[in-house]
Amino acid sequence: GEQVEQLPSILRVQEGSSASINCSYEDSASNYFPWYKQEPGENPKLIIDIRSNMERKQIQELIVLLDKKAKRFSLHITDTQPGDSAMYFCAASDTNAYKVIFGKGTHLHVLP
Amino acid sequence: GGIITQTPKFLIGQEGQKLTLKCQQNFNHDTMYWYRQDSGKGLRLIYYSITENDLQKGDLSEGYDASREKKSSFSLTVTSAQKNEMAVFLCASSIGGTGNTEVFFGKGTRLTVV
């Protein structure tokens, strides 16, 4: 089945700098790539997503990039703030969108 | 907006015990999921269901059973709890289908096996 690799597992950045998380997938039929943020004690929540007909999407400080040829996608958080400290998960879904496979997560720490 | 309710929030079981986790959603979503969350291992798919009475195995289905009794509910059974097992089980739902839409999660059931 589909596998999603996510790196790094832990990321520490200084407040105000950028943070980047990278994911790769195996199934070339995957066409939907969401990103979820999970704060301590909370459930994961969707923060941004990208579909296979796009290469780049931005919502405020969040930028996602998709390279379909390389089967890679990434999340970039610009001007990080303490509130960005959380666990982030990338995911990929199969062509019928029922089965959503998540990466192992990145624990982002934004240092003051 | 809707909500996903998982019960119980905390579950303590004994080794070998059969344990059932319950999940209800009022989004009227077709697709429901059970994920297991372990530190350092992310969210691993146990079972999912695309409609009432449907069951599909995920990558981690061994040792678990599931039941989609009706559209709004999806239960997960740990068939034989393993000693020292600790994990959070997350139920989720989505519209599913070709819309590739958002997955909504419940707040989880935290399992401890003694």
Coordinates of N, CA and C in Angstrom, one line a residue:
Chain A
G1 N 0.8 -1.2 0.0 CA 0.0 0.0 0.0 C 0.9 1.3 0.0
E2 N 0.2 2.4 -0.1 CA 0.9 3.6 -0.1 C 1.7 3.8 1.2
Q3 N 2.9 4.4 1.0 CA 3.8 4.7 2.2 C 4.1 6.2 2.0
V4 N 4.1 6.9 3.2 CA 4.5 8.3 3.2 C 5.6 8.5 4.1
E5 N 6.7 9.0 3.7 CA 7.9 9.2 4.5 C 7.9 10.7 4.8
Q6 N 8.2 11.0 6.1 CA 8.2 12.4 6.5 C 9.5 12.7 7.3
L7 N 10.1 13.8 7.0 CA 11.4 14.2 7.7 C 11.4 15.7 7.8
P8 N 12.0 16.2 8.9 CA 12.6 15.5 10.0 C 11.6 15.1 11.0
S9 N 12.0 14.3 12.0 CA 11.0 13.9 13.0 C 11.0 15.0 14.1
I10 N 12.1 15.7 14.3 CA 12.1 16.8 15.2 C 12.8 18.0 14.5
L11 N 12.2 19.2 14.7 CA 12.7 20.4 14.1 C 12.7 21.5 15.1
R12 N 13.8 22.1 15.3 CA 13.9 23.2 16.2 C 14.4 24.5 15.4
V13 N 13.6 25.5 15.5 CA 13.9 26.8 14.8 C 13.8 28.0 15.7
Q14 N 14.5 29.0 15.4 CA 14.3 30.3 16.1 C 13.1 31.0 15.7
E15 N 12.4 31.6 16.6 CA 11.2 32.4 16.3 C 11.6 33.5 15.2
G16 N 10.7 33.6 14.3 CA 10.9 34.5 13.2 C 11.6 33.9 11.9
S17 N 12.2 32.7 12.1 CA 12.8 32.1 11.0 C 11.8 31.1 10.3
S18 N 12.2 30.5 9.2 CA 11.4 29.6 8.5 C 11.6 28.1 8.9
A19 N 10.6 27.3 8.8 CA 10.6 25.9 9.1 C 10.1 25.1 7.8
S20 N 10.9 24.0 7.5 CA 10.5 23.2 6.4 C 10.4 21.8 6.7
I21 N 9.3 21.1 6.3 CA 9.1 19.7 6.5 C 8.9 19.1 5.1
N22 N 9.5 17.9 4.9 CA 9.5 17.3 3.6 C 8.9 15.9 3.7
C23 N 8.1 15.6 2.7 CA 7.4 14.3 2.6 C 7.6 13.7 1.2
S24 N 7.6 12.4 1.2 CA 7.6 11.7 -0.1 C 6.6 10.6 -0.1
Y25 N 6.1 10.2 -1.3 CA 5.1 9.1 -1.4 C 5.5 8.2 -2.5
E26 N 4.9 7.0 -2.5 CA 5.2 6.0 -3.5 C 4.2 5.8 -4.6
D27 N 3.0 6.0 -4.3 CA 1.9 5.7 -5.3 C 1.7 6.9 -6.2
S28 N 2.1 6.7 -7.5 CA 1.9 7.8 -8.4 C 0.5 8.2 -8.7
A29 N -0.5 7.3 -8.2 CA -1.9 7.6 -8.4 C -2.4 8.6 -7.3
S30 N -1.6 8.8 -6.2 CA -2.0 9.7 -5.2 C -2.2 11.1 -5.8
N31 N -3.3 11.8 -5.4 CA -3.6 13.0 -6.0 C -4.0 14.1 -5.0
Y32 N -4.0 13.8 -3.7 CA -4.4 14.8 -2.7 C -3.5 14.7 -1.6
F33 N -2.9 15.9 -1.1 CA -1.9 15.9 -0.1 C -2.2 17.0 1.0
P34 N -2.8 16.5 2.0 CA -3.2 17.5 3.1 C -2.1 17.5 4.2
W35 N -2.1 18.6 4.9 CA -1.2 18.7 6.1 C -2.0 19.0 7.3
Y36 N -1.7 18.3 8.4 CA -2.5 18.5 9.7 C -1.5 18.9 10.8
K37 N -2.1 19.7 11.7 CA -1.4 20.2 12.8 C -2.0 19.7 14.1
Q38 N -1.2 19.1 15.0 CA -1.8 18.6 16.2 C -1.1 19.3 17.4
E39 N -1.8 20.0 18.2 CA -1.3 20.7 19.4 C -1.4 19.7 20.5
P40 N -0.6 19.9 21.6 CA -0.6 18.9 22.7 C -2.0 18.7 23.3
G41 N -2.4 17.5 23.4 CA -3.7 17.2 24.0 C -4.9 17.3 23.1
E42 N -4.6 17.8 21.8 CA -5.7 18.0 20.9 C -5.6 17.0 19.8
N43 N -6.7 17.0 19.0 CA -6.8 16.2 17.8 C -6.1 16.9 16.6
P44 N -5.7 16.1 15.6 CA -5.1 16.8 14.4 C -6.1 17.5 13.7
K45 N -5.7 18.7 13.1 CA -6.6 19.5 12.3 C -6.0 19.9 11.0
L46 N -6.8 19.9 10.0 CA -6.3 20.3 8.7 C -5.9 21.8 8.6
I47 N -4.6 22.1 8.1 CA -4.2 23.5 8.0 C -4.0 23.9 6.6
I48 N -3.7 23.0 5.7 CA -3.5 23.4 4.3 C -3.5 22.1 3.5
D49 N -3.9 22.1 2.2 CA -3.8 20.9 1.4 C -3.5 21.4 0.0
I50 N -3.0 20.4 -0.8 CA -2.7 20.7 -2.2 C -3.2 19.5 -3.1
R51 N -3.7 19.8 -4.2 CA -4.1 18.7 -5.1 C -3.1 18.6 -6.3
S52 N -3.2 17.5 -7.0 CA -2.1 17.1 -7.9 C -2.1 18.1 -9.2
N53 N -3.1 18.9 -9.3 CA -3.1 19.8 -10.5 C -2.5 21.1 -10.1
M54 N -1.8 21.2 -8.9 CA -1.2 22.4 -8.5 C 0.3 22.1 -8.1
E55 N 1.2 23.1 -8.2 CA 2.5 22.9 -7.8 C 2.8 23.7 -6.5
R56 N 2.0 24.7 -6.2 CA 2.3 25.6 -5.1 C 1.0 26.1 -4.6
K57 N 0.9 26.2 -3.2 CA -0.3 26.8 -2.6 C 0.1 27.6 -1.4
Q58 N -0.4 28.7 -1.1 CA 0.0 29.5 0.1 C -1.3 30.0 0.8
I59 N -1.3 29.8 2.1 CA -2.3 30.4 3.0 C -1.6 31.1 4.1
Q60 N -1.5 32.4 4.0 CA -0.9 33.3 5.0 C 0.6 32.8 5.1
E61 N 1.0 32.3 6.2 CA 2.5 32.0 6.4 C 2.8 30.6 6.0
L62 N 1.8 29.8 5.5 CA 2.0 28.4 5.1 C 2.1 28.3 3.6
I63 N 3.2 27.6 3.2 CA 3.4 27.4 1.8 C 3.6 25.9 1.6
V64 N 2.8 25.3 0.6 CA 3.1 23.9 0.3 C 3.5 23.8 -1.2
L65 N 4.5 22.9 -1.4 CA 5.0 22.7 -2.7 C 4.8 21.2 -3.1
L66 N 4.5 21.0 -4.3 CA 4.3 19.6 -4.8 C 5.1 19.4 -6.1
D67 N 6.0 18.3 -6.0 CA 6.8 17.9 -7.2 C 6.3 16.5 -7.6
K68 N 5.4 16.4 -8.5 CA 4.8 15.1 -8.9 C 5.8 14.2 -9.5
K69 N 6.7 14.7 -10.2 CA 7.7 13.8 -10.9 C 8.6 13.1 -9.8
A70 N 9.0 13.9 -8.8 CA 9.8 13.3 -7.8 C 9.0 12.7 -6.7
K71 N 7.7 12.8 -6.7 CA 6.8 12.3 -5.7 C 7.2 12.9 -4.3
R72 N 7.3 14.2 -4.3 CA 7.7 14.9 -3.1 C 6.8 16.1 -2.9
F73 N 6.5 16.3 -1.6 CA 5.8 17.6 -1.3 C 6.3 18.1 0.1
S74 N 6.1 19.4 0.3 CA 6.7 20.0 1.4 C 5.9 21.1 2.0
L75 N 6.1 21.3 3.3 CA 5.4 22.4 4.0 C 6.5 23.4 4.5
H76 N 6.2 24.7 4.2 CA 7.1 25.7 4.7 C 6.4 26.7 5.5
I77 N 6.8 26.9 6.7 CA 6.2 27.9 7.6 C 7.1 29.1 7.7
T78 N 6.7 30.2 7.1 CA 7.6 31.4 7.2 C 7.3 32.2 8.4
D79 N 8.3 32.9 8.9 CA 8.1 33.8 10.1 C 7.5 33.0 11.3
T80 N 8.1 32.0 11.7 CA 7.5 31.1 12.7 C 7.3 31.8 14.1
Q81 N 6.2 31.4 14.7 CA 5.8 32.0 16.0 C 5.7 30.9 17.0
P82 N 5.8 31.2 18.3 CA 5.6 30.2 19.4 C 4.4 29.3 19.2
G83 N 3.3 29.9 18.7 CA 2.1 29.2 18.5 C 2.1 28.1 17.3
D84 N 3.2 28.2 16.6 CA 3.4 27.2 15.5 C 4.0 25.9 16.1
S85 N 4.5 25.9 17.3 CA 5.0 24.7 18.0 C 3.9 23.7 18.1
A86 N 4.2 22.5 17.5 CA 3.2 21.5 17.4 C 3.7 20.3 16.7
M87 N 2.9 19.2 16.6 CA 3.2 18.1 15.7 C 2.5 18.3 14.4
Y88 N 3.3 18.1 13.3 CA 2.7 18.3 12.0 C 2.8 16.9 11.2
F89 N 1.7 16.6 10.5 CA 1.6 15.4 9.8 C 1.3 15.7 8.3
C90 N 2.0 15.1 7.4 CA 1.7 15.1 6.0 C 0.9 13.9 5.7
A91 N 0.1 13.9 4.6 CA -0.7 12.7 4.2 C -0.8 12.7 2.7
A92 N -1.2 11.5 2.3 CA -1.5 11.3 0.8 C -2.7 10.4 0.7
S93 N -3.5 10.7 -0.2 CA -4.7 9.9 -0.4 C -4.7 9.2 -1.8
D94 N -5.3 8.0 -1.8 CA -5.4 7.3 -3.1 C -6.4 7.9 -4.0
T95 N -6.5 7.4 -5.2 CA -7.3 8.0 -6.2 C -8.8 8.1 -5.8
N96 N -9.3 7.2 -5.0 CA -10.7 7.3 -4.7 C -10.9 8.1 -3.3
A97 N -9.8 8.5 -2.8 CA -9.8 9.4 -1.6 C -10.3 8.8 -0.3
Y98 N -10.6 7.5 -0.3 CA -11.1 6.9 0.9 C -9.9 6.6 1.9
K99 N -8.8 6.1 1.4 CA -7.7 5.7 2.3 C -6.7 6.8 2.4
V100 N -6.6 7.4 3.6 CA -5.7 8.5 3.8 C -4.5 8.0 4.6
I101 N -3.3 8.1 4.1 CA -2.1 7.6 4.8 C -1.3 8.7 5.2
F102 N -0.9 8.7 6.5 CA -0.2 9.8 7.1 C 1.3 9.4 7.3
G103 N 2.2 10.5 7.3 CA 3.5 10.3 7.6 C 3.7 10.2 9.1
K104 N 4.9 10.0 9.6 CA 5.1 9.7 11.0 C 5.1 11.0 11.9
G105 N 5.1 12.1 11.2 CA 5.0 13.4 12.0 C 6.3 14.1 12.2
T106 N 6.2 15.4 12.4 CA 7.4 16.2 12.7 C 7.0 17.1 13.9
H107 N 7.8 17.0 14.9 CA 7.6 17.8 16.1 C 8.4 19.1 16.0
L108 N 7.6 20.1 15.7 CA 8.3 21.5 15.5 C 8.3 22.2 16.9
H109 N 9.5 22.7 17.2 CA 9.7 23.5 18.4 C 10.2 24.9 17.9
V110 N 9.4 25.9 18.2 CA 9.9 27.3 17.8 C 10.4 27.9 19.1
L111 N 11.7 28.2 19.0 CA 12.4 28.7 20.2 C 12.4 30.2 20.3
P112 N 12.1 30.8 21.5 CA 12.1 32.3 21.6 C 13.4 32.9 21.5
Chain B
G1 N -21.5 23.2 12.5 CA -20.4 22.2 12.4 C -20.7 20.9 13.1
G2 N -20.0 19.9 12.8 CA -20.2 18.6 13.4 C -19.2 18.3 14.5
I3 N -19.3 17.1 15.1 CA -18.4 16.7 16.1 C -18.2 15.2 16.1
I4 N -17.1 14.7 16.5 CA -16.8 13.3 16.6 C -16.6 13.0 18.1
T5 N -17.4 12.1 18.6 CA -17.3 11.8 20.0 C -16.8 10.4 20.2
Q6 N -15.7 10.3 20.9 CA -15.1 9.0 21.2 C -15.3 8.6 22.7
T7 N -15.7 7.4 22.9 CA -15.8 6.9 24.3 C -15.2 5.5 24.5
P8 N -14.5 5.3 25.6 CA -14.2 6.3 26.6 C -13.0 7.1 26.3
K9 N -12.7 8.1 27.0 CA -11.5 9.0 26.8 C -10.3 8.2 27.3
F10 N -10.4 7.5 28.4 CA -9.3 6.8 28.9 C -9.8 5.3 29.1
L11 N -9.0 4.4 28.8 CA -9.3 3.0 28.9 C -8.1 2.2 29.5
I12 N -8.4 1.6 30.6 CA -7.3 0.7 31.2 C -7.8 -0.7 31.2
G13 N -7.0 -1.5 30.6 CA -7.4 -2.9 30.4 C -6.3 -3.9 30.9
Q14 N -6.6 -5.1 31.0 CA -5.7 -6.1 31.5 C -5.2 -7.0 30.3
E15 N -4.0 -7.5 30.4 CA -3.5 -8.3 29.3 C -4.5 -9.4 29.0
G16 N -4.7 -9.6 27.7 CA -5.5 -10.6 27.2 C -7.0 -10.2 27.1
Q17 N -7.3 -9.1 27.6 CA -8.7 -8.7 27.7 C -9.2 -8.2 26.3
K18 N -10.5 -8.4 26.0 CA -11.1 -7.8 24.8 C -11.6 -6.5 25.1
L19 N -11.3 -5.4 24.4 CA -11.7 -4.1 24.7 C -12.3 -3.4 23.5
T20 N -13.4 -2.7 23.8 CA -14.1 -2.0 22.7 C -14.1 -0.5 22.8
L21 N -13.8 0.2 21.7 CA -13.7 1.6 21.7 C -14.9 2.1 20.7
K22 N -15.6 3.1 21.2 CA -16.7 3.6 20.4 C -16.5 5.0 19.8
C23 N -17.2 5.2 18.7 CA -17.0 6.5 18.0 C -18.4 6.9 17.3
Q24 N -18.8 8.1 17.5 CA -20.0 8.6 16.9 C -19.7 9.9 16.2
Q25 N -20.3 10.1 15.0 CA -20.1 11.4 14.3 C -21.4 11.9 13.8
N26 N -21.6 13.2 13.9 CA -22.9 13.8 13.4 C -22.6 14.7 12.2
F27 N -21.5 14.5 11.4 CA -21.3 15.2 10.2 C -22.1 14.6 9.0
N28 N -22.7 13.5 9.2 CA -23.4 12.7 8.2 C -22.3 12.3 7.1
H29 N -21.1 12.0 7.5 CA -20.1 11.6 6.6 C -20.2 10.1 6.3
D30 N -19.8 9.8 5.0 CA -19.9 8.4 4.6 C -18.7 7.6 5.1
T31 N -17.5 8.2 5.2 CA -16.3 7.4 5.5 C -15.9 7.7 6.9
M32 N -15.5 6.6 7.6 CA -15.0 6.7 8.9 C -13.7 5.9 9.0
Y33 N -12.8 6.3 10.0 CA -11.5 5.7 10.1 C -11.2 5.4 11.6
W34 N -10.3 4.4 11.8 CA -9.6 4.3 13.1 C -8.1 4.3 12.8
Y35 N -7.5 5.2 13.5 CA -6.0 5.3 13.5 C -5.4 5.1 14.9
R36 N -4.3 4.5 14.9 CA -3.5 4.4 16.1 C -2.4 5.3 16.1
Q37 N -2.2 6.1 17.2 CA -1.1 7.0 17.3 C -0.1 6.6 18.4
D38 N 1.1 6.3 18.0 CA 2.2 6.0 18.9 C 3.3 7.0 18.7
S39 N 3.9 7.3 19.8 CA 5.0 8.3 19.7 C 6.1 7.8 18.7
G40 N 6.4 8.7 17.8 CA 7.5 8.3 16.8 C 7.0 7.5 15.7
K41 N 5.7 7.1 15.7 CA 5.2 6.2 14.6 C 4.1 6.9 13.9
G42 N 3.7 8.1 14.2 CA 2.7 8.8 13.5 C 1.3 8.2 13.7
L43 N 0.5 8.3 12.6 CA -0.9 7.8 12.6 C -0.9 6.6 11.7
R44 N -1.2 5.5 12.2 CA -1.3 4.3 11.4 C -2.7 3.8 11.3
L45 N -3.2 3.5 10.1 CA -4.5 3.2 9.8 C -4.8 1.8 10.1
I46 N -5.9 1.6 11.0 CA -6.2 0.2 11.4 C -7.4 -0.3 10.5
Y47 N -8.5 0.4 10.5 CA -9.6 0.0 9.7 C -10.2 1.3 9.2
Y48 N -10.9 1.2 8.0 CA -11.8 2.3 7.6 C -13.0 1.7 6.9
S49 N -14.0 2.6 6.8 CA -15.3 2.1 6.3 C -15.9 3.2 5.4
I50 N -16.3 2.8 4.2 CA -16.8 3.9 3.3 C -18.3 4.0 3.3
T51 N -19.0 3.1 4.0 CA -20.4 3.2 4.1 C -20.9 2.3 5.2
E52 N -22.1 2.4 5.6 CA -22.7 1.5 6.6 C -22.4 0.1 6.3
N53 N -22.0 -0.7 7.2 CA -21.7 -2.2 7.1 C -20.5 -2.5 6.2
D54 N -19.8 -1.5 5.8 CA -18.6 -1.8 5.0 C -17.4 -1.7 5.9
L55 N -16.4 -2.6 5.7 CA -15.1 -2.6 6.4 C -14.0 -2.8 5.5
Q56 N -12.9 -2.0 5.7 CA -11.7 -2.1 4.9 C -10.5 -2.2 5.8
K57 N -9.6 -3.1 5.6 CA -8.4 -3.2 6.4 C -7.4 -2.2 6.1
G58 N -6.8 -1.6 7.1 CA -5.7 -0.7 7.0 C -4.4 -1.5 7.1
D59 N -3.3 -0.8 7.3 CA -2.0 -1.5 7.4 C -1.8 -2.2 8.8
L60 N -2.6 -1.8 9.8 CA -2.4 -2.3 11.1 C -3.6 -3.1 11.7
S61 N -4.3 -3.8 10.8 CA -5.6 -4.4 11.2 C -5.4 -5.7 12.1
E62 N -4.3 -6.3 12.1 CA -4.1 -7.5 12.8 C -4.2 -7.3 14.3
G63 N -5.1 -8.0 15.0 CA -5.3 -7.8 16.4 C -6.5 -7.0 16.7
Y64 N -7.2 -6.5 15.7 CA -8.3 -5.6 15.8 C -9.5 -6.1 15.0
D65 N -10.7 -5.8 15.5 CA -11.9 -6.0 14.7 C -12.6 -4.6 14.7
A66 N -13.5 -4.4 13.7 CA -14.2 -3.2 13.7 C -15.7 -3.5 13.2
S67 N -16.5 -2.5 13.5 CA -17.9 -2.7 13.1 C -18.5 -1.4 12.8
R68 N -19.2 -1.3 11.6 CA -19.9 0.0 11.2 C -21.4 -0.3 11.3
E69 N -21.9 -0.2 12.5 CA -23.3 -0.6 12.7 C -24.3 0.3 12.0
K70 N -24.0 1.5 11.9 CA -24.8 2.5 11.2 C -23.9 3.6 10.7
K71 N -24.4 4.5 9.9 CA -23.6 5.5 9.3 C -22.9 6.4 10.3
S72 N -23.5 6.6 11.4 CA -23.0 7.6 12.4 C -22.0 6.9 13.4
S73 N -21.9 5.6 13.4 CA -21.1 5.0 14.4 C -20.1 4.0 13.8
F74 N -18.9 3.9 14.5 CA -17.9 3.0 14.0 C -17.1 2.6 15.3
S75 N -17.2 1.3 15.6 CA -16.5 0.8 16.8 C -15.3 0.0 16.5
L76 N -14.3 0.0 17.4 CA -13.1 -0.8 17.2 C -12.9 -1.7 18.4
T77 N -12.6 -3.0 18.2 CA -12.3 -3.9 19.3 C -10.9 -4.4 19.2
V78 N -10.2 -4.2 20.4 CA -8.9 -4.8 20.5 C -9.1 -6.3 21.0
T79 N -8.8 -7.2 20.2 CA -9.2 -8.6 20.4 C -8.5 -9.2 21.6
S80 N -7.3 -8.8 21.9 CA -6.5 -9.3 23.0 C -5.4 -8.3 23.4
A81 N -5.7 -7.6 24.4 CA -4.8 -6.5 24.8 C -3.4 -7.0 25.2
Q82 N -2.4 -6.3 24.7 CA -1.0 -6.7 24.9 C -0.5 -5.9 26.2
K83 N 0.2 -6.7 27.0 CA 0.7 -6.1 28.3 C 1.7 -4.9 27.9
N84 N 1.6 -3.9 28.7 CA 2.4 -2.7 28.6 C 2.1 -1.9 27.3
E85 N 1.0 -2.2 26.7 CA 0.6 -1.5 25.5 C 0.1 -0.1 25.9
M86 N 0.5 0.9 25.2 CA 0.0 2.3 25.5 C -0.1 3.0 24.1
A87 N -1.2 3.5 23.8 CA -1.4 4.2 22.6 C -2.7 5.1 22.6
V88 N -2.8 6.0 21.7 CA -4.0 6.8 21.5 C -4.7 6.3 20.2
F89 N -5.9 6.0 20.3 CA -6.7 5.6 19.2 C -7.6 6.7 18.7
L90 N -7.4 7.2 17.5 CA -8.2 8.3 16.9 C -9.2 7.8 15.9
C91 N -10.4 8.2 16.2 CA -11.5 8.0 15.2 C -11.6 9.2 14.3
A92 N -11.9 9.0 13.1 CA -12.0 10.2 12.1 C -13.1 9.9 11.1
S93 N -13.5 11.0 10.4 CA -14.5 10.8 9.4 C -14.3 11.8 8.3
S94 N -14.8 11.5 7.1 CA -14.7 12.4 6.0 C -15.8 12.1 5.0
I95 N -16.1 13.1 4.1 CA -17.1 12.8 3.1 C -16.7 11.7 2.2
G96 N -15.3 11.7 2.0 CA -14.8 10.6 1.2 C -15.1 10.7 -0.3
G97 N -14.7 9.8 -1.1 CA -15.0 9.8 -2.5 C -14.0 10.7 -3.3
T98 N -14.3 11.1 -4.5 CA -13.4 11.8 -5.3 C -13.2 13.2 -4.9
G99 N -13.9 13.7 -3.9 CA -13.7 15.0 -3.5 C -12.4 15.3 -2.7
N100 N -11.8 14.2 -2.2 CA -10.5 14.4 -1.5 C -10.6 15.4 -0.4
T101 N -11.6 15.2 0.4 CA -11.9 16.2 1.4 C -11.3 16.0 2.7
E102 N -11.5 17.0 3.6 CA -10.9 17.0 4.9 C -11.3 15.8 5.8
V103 N -10.3 15.3 6.5 CA -10.6 14.3 7.6 C -10.7 15.0 8.9
F104 N -11.8 14.7 9.6 CA -12.0 15.3 10.9 C -11.8 14.3 12.0
F105 N -11.0 14.6 13.0 CA -10.7 13.7 14.0 C -11.4 13.9 15.3
G106 N -11.6 12.8 16.1 CA -12.1 12.9 17.4 C -10.9 13.2 18.3
K107 N -11.2 13.3 19.6 CA -10.1 13.7 20.6 C -9.4 12.5 21.1
G108 N -9.8 11.3 20.7 CA -9.0 10.1 21.0 C -9.4 9.3 22.3
T109 N -9.0 8.0 22.3 CA -9.1 7.2 23.4 C -7.7 6.7 23.8
R110 N -7.3 7.0 25.0 CA -6.0 6.7 25.4 C -6.0 5.3 26.1
L111 N -5.4 4.3 25.6 CA -5.4 3.0 26.1 C -4.1 2.7 26.9
T112 N -4.3 2.1 28.0 CA -3.2 1.6 28.8 C -3.5 0.2 29.2
V113 N -2.6 -0.7 29.0 CA -2.8 -2.1 29.4 C -1.8 -2.5 30.5
V114 N -2.4 -3.0 31.6 CA -1.5 -3.3 32.7 C -1.3 -4.8 32.9

